[in-house]
XYZ file of C-alpha atoms in Angstrom:
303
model
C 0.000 0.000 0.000
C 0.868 3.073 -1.002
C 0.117 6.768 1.323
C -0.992 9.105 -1.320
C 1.071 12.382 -1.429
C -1.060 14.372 -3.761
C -2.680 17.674 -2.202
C -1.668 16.908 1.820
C -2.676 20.359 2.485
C -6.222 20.065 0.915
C -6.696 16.465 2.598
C -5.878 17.847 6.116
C -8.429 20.671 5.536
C -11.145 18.283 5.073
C -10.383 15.427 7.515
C -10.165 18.780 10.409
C -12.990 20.099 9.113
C -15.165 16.980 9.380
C -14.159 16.405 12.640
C -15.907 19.924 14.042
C -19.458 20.123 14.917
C -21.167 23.504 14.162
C -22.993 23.540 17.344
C -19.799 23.512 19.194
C -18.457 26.669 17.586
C -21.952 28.329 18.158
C -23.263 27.951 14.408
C -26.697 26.549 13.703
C -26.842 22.637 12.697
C -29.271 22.903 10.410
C -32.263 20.154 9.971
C -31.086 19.447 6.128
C -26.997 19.102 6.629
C -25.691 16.537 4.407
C -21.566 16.849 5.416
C -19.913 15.248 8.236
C -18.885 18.163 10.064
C -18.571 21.706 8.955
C -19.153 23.086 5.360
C -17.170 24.620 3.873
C -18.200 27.612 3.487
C -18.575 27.638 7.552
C -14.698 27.453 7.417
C -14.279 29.963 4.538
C -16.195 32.651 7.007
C -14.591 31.326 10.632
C -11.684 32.267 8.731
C -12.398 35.129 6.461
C -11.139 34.005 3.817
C -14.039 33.641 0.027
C -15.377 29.833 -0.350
C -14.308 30.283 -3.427
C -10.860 30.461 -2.089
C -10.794 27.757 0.567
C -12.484 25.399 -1.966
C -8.886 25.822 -4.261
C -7.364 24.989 -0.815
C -8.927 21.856 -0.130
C -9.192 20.943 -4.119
C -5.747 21.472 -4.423
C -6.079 24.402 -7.038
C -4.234 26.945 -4.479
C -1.808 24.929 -2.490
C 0.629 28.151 -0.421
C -1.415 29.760 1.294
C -0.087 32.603 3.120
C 1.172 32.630 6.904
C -2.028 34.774 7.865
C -4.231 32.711 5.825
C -3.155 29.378 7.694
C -2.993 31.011 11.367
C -6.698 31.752 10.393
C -7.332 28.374 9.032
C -6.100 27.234 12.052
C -8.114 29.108 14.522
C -10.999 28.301 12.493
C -10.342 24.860 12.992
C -9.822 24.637 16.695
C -6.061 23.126 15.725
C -4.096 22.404 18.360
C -0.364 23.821 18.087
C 1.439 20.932 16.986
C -1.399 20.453 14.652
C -1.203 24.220 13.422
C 2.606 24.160 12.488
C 2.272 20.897 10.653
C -0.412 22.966 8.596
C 2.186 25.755 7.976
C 4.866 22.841 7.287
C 2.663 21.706 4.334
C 1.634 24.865 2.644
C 4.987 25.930 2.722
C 7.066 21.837 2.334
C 10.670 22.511 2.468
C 12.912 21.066 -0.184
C 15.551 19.424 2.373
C 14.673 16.262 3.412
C 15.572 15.241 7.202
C 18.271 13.592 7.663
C 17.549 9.526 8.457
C 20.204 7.560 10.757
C 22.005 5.928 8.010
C 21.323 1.820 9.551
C 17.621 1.218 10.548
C 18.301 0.507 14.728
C 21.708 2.751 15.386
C 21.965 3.855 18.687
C 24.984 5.918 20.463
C 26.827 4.100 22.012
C 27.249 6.608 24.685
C 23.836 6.954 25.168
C 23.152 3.585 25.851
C 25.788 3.466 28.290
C 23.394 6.553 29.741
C 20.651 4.404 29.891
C 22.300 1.669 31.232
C 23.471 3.329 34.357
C 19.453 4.277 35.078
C 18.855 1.120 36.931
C 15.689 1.890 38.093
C 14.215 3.967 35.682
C 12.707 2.314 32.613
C 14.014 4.475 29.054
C 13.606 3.048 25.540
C 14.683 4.800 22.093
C 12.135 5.007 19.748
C 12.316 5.576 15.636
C 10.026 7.460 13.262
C 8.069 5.283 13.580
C 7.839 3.779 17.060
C 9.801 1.246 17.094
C 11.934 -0.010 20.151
C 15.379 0.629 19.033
C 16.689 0.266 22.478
C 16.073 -0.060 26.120
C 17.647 -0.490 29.171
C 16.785 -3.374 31.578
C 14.053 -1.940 33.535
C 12.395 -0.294 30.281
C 12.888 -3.525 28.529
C 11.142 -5.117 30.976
C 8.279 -2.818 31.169
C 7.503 -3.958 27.391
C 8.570 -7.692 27.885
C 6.073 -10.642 27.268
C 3.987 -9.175 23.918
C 4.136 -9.818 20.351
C 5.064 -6.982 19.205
C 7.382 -5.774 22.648
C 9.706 -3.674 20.213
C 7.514 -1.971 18.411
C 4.678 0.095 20.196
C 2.419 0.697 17.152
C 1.577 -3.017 16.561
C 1.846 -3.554 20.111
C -1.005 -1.068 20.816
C -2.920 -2.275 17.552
C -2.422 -6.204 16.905
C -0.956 -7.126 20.118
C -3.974 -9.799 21.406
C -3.491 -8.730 24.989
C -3.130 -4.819 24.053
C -6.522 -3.731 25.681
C -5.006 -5.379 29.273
C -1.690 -4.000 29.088
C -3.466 -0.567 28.460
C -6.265 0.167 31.066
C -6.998 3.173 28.721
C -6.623 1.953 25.833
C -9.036 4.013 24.090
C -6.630 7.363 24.673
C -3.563 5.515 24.367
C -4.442 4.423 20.562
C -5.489 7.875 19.518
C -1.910 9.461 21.086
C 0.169 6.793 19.258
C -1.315 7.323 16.269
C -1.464 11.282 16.278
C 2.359 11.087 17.298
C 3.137 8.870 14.380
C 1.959 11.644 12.404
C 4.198 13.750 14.459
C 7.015 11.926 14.499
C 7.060 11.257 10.518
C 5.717 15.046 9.963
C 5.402 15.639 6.021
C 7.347 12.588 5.159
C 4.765 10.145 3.926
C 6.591 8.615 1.133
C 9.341 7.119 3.944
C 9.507 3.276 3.212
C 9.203 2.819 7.061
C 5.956 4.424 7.255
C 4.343 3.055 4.101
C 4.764 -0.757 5.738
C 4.086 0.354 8.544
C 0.395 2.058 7.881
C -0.558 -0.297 5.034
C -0.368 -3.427 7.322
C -2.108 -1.920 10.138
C -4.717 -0.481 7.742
C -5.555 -3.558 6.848
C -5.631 -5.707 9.563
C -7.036 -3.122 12.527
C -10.082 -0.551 11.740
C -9.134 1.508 14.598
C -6.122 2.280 13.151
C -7.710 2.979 9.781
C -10.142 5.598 11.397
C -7.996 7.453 13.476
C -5.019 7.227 10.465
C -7.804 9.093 8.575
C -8.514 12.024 11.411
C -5.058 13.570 10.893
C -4.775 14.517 14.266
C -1.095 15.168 15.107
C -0.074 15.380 18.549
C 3.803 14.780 19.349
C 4.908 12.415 22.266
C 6.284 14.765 24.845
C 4.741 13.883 27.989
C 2.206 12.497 29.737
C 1.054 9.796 32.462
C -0.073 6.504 31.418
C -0.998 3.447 32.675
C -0.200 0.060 32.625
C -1.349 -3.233 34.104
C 2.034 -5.201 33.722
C 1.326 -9.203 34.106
C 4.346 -9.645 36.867
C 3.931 -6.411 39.200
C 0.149 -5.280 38.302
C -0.976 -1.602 37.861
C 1.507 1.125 37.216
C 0.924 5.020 36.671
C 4.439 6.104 35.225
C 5.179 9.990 33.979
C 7.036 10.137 30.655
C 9.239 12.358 29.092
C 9.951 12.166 25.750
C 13.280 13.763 24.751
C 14.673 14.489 20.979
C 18.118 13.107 20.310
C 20.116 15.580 18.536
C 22.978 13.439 17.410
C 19.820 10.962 15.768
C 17.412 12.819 13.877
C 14.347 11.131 13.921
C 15.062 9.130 17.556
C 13.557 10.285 20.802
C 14.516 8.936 24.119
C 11.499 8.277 26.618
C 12.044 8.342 30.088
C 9.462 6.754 32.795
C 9.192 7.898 36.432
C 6.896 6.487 38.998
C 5.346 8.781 41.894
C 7.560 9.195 45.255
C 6.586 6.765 47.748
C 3.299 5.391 45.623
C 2.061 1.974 44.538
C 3.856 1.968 41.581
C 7.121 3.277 42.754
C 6.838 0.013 44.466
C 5.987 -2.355 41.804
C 8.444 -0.918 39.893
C 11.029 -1.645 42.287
C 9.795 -4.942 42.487
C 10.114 -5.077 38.470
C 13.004 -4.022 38.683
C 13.785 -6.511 41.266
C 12.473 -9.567 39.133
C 14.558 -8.284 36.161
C 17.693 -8.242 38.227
C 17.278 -11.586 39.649
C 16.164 -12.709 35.968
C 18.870 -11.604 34.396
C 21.556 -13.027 37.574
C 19.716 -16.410 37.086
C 20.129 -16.489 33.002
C 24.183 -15.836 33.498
C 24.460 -18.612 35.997
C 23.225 -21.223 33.743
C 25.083 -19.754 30.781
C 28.225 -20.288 32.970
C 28.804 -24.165 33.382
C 31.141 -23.687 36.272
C 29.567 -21.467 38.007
C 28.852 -22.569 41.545
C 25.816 -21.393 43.405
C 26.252 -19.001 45.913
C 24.642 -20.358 48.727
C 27.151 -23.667 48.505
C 29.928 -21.215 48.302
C 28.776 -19.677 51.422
C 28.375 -23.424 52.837
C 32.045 -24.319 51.894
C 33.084 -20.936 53.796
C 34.499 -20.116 50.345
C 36.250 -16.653 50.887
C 34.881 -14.824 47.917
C 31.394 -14.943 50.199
C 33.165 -13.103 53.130
């Protein structure tokens, strides 16, 4: 499947235009209205801007509008501001492309070695397009046990056990996919992305629906919730921070409440992982000798 990259501009305009109801911006509903949301001509005069000249906009007949006229557009539309500067990003597109990492799943080494010293914080470096490139021990564990662990679009989407992992799983599928958006901003003919919304297009309406509302929303920060299967409910804050030396890769960071419930059930994840990961590099090591029949033997590198 291809992502069509004719007239962005004039798509965006109609999927945020459908998405208004004229009662909520104090206009009449009318008993005979035959369009999902707003006409246009509603727009055109929220805006003050001629239909005639908004219906080039969406049509794709006029396709750089002016600063003024999309900061009207905007407010007309009830955009949000992340929303609002992709709408200035595609009537005026820039002729540099963003620079990709040049090997699908590079991370610095340095900042893993950041991560790595976070022992009980979860972090994981995402792509474009949401996909794990990295994690530390706690993060990893925070994702561990899905089908799709690395990669939280399908996790949220085709994942079977999705809607348990995700008490609010309603809210978390409309962020992820309005920070895909984000995330991949104008770039809709990116390989990634095209594979990435064609499967899940086909094989999950949700997706398909809320692909089609345009919303764009980046991942900065938020609290969300999960119901991990080892340690139970968690509310952790995240921060999502932009990696300068990786366009394109943002490191999330989670955090847990002082002294709460899940500050505790993250230490005991935390906990688990450590004793996990202890237990997988004894049995790796064939002469490695239990500690507790070290202790027994009054072997010295107990004391």
């Amino acid at each position: 499947m291809e992502i069509d990259t004719e007239n962005l501009l004039g798509r965006f305009l109609r999927a945020r235009r459908e998405l208004l109801r004229p009662e909520d911006l104090g206009l009449p509903a009318g008993a005979r209205r035959r369009v999902a949301g707003l006409r246009r001509e509603e727009v055109a005069r929220l805006a003050g801007v001629s239909t005639d000249y908004y219906v080039r906009l969406e049509q794709g007949r006029e396709c750089h509008p002016s600063a003024q006229v999309v900061d009207a557009l905007a407010r007309a539309l009830e955009l949000e501001d992340d929303a609002a500067a992709h709408m200035h990003r595609l009537a005026r597109p820039s002729s540099a492309r963003r620079h990709r990492p040049a090997r699908r799943g590079q991370v610095s080494p340095h900042l893993l070695r950041m991560m790595a010293a976070w022992p009980h914080t979860p972090a994981v470096v995402l792509d474009h397009c949401l996909t794990v490139l990295a994690a530390n021990s706690l993060g990893e564990a925070l994702f561990d046990g899905h089908t799709y662990s690395g990669d939280l679009v399908r996790l949220v989407f085709l994942d079977p056990d999705a809607r348990d992992f995700y008490p609010d799983w309603d809210r978390v599928a409309a962020n992820t996919v309005a920070g895909l958006r984000a995330a991949v901003d104008t770039e809709y003919d990116d390989p990634r992305l095209i594979e990435v919304v064609g499967e899940l297009s086909v094989r999950s309406e949700t997706f398909r629906r809320l692909w089609a509302r345009h919303d764009i929303r980046r991942k900065t920060h938020e609290t969300k919730r999960f119901h991990h299967p080892l340690v139970g409910e968690l509310a952790l804050h995240y921060e999502s921070l932009t990696v300068n030396s990786a366009p394109g890769q943002q490191l999330v960071v989670y955090q847990a409440a002082p002294s709460s419930r899940s500050e505790e059930a993250l230490s005991l994840l935390g906990s688990l992982t450590a004793a996990s990961g202890a237990a997988t590099d004894a049995a790796a090591d064939p002469v490695a000798e239990p500690v507790a029949d070290r202790v027994a033997d009054g072997d010295p590198r107990t004391r």
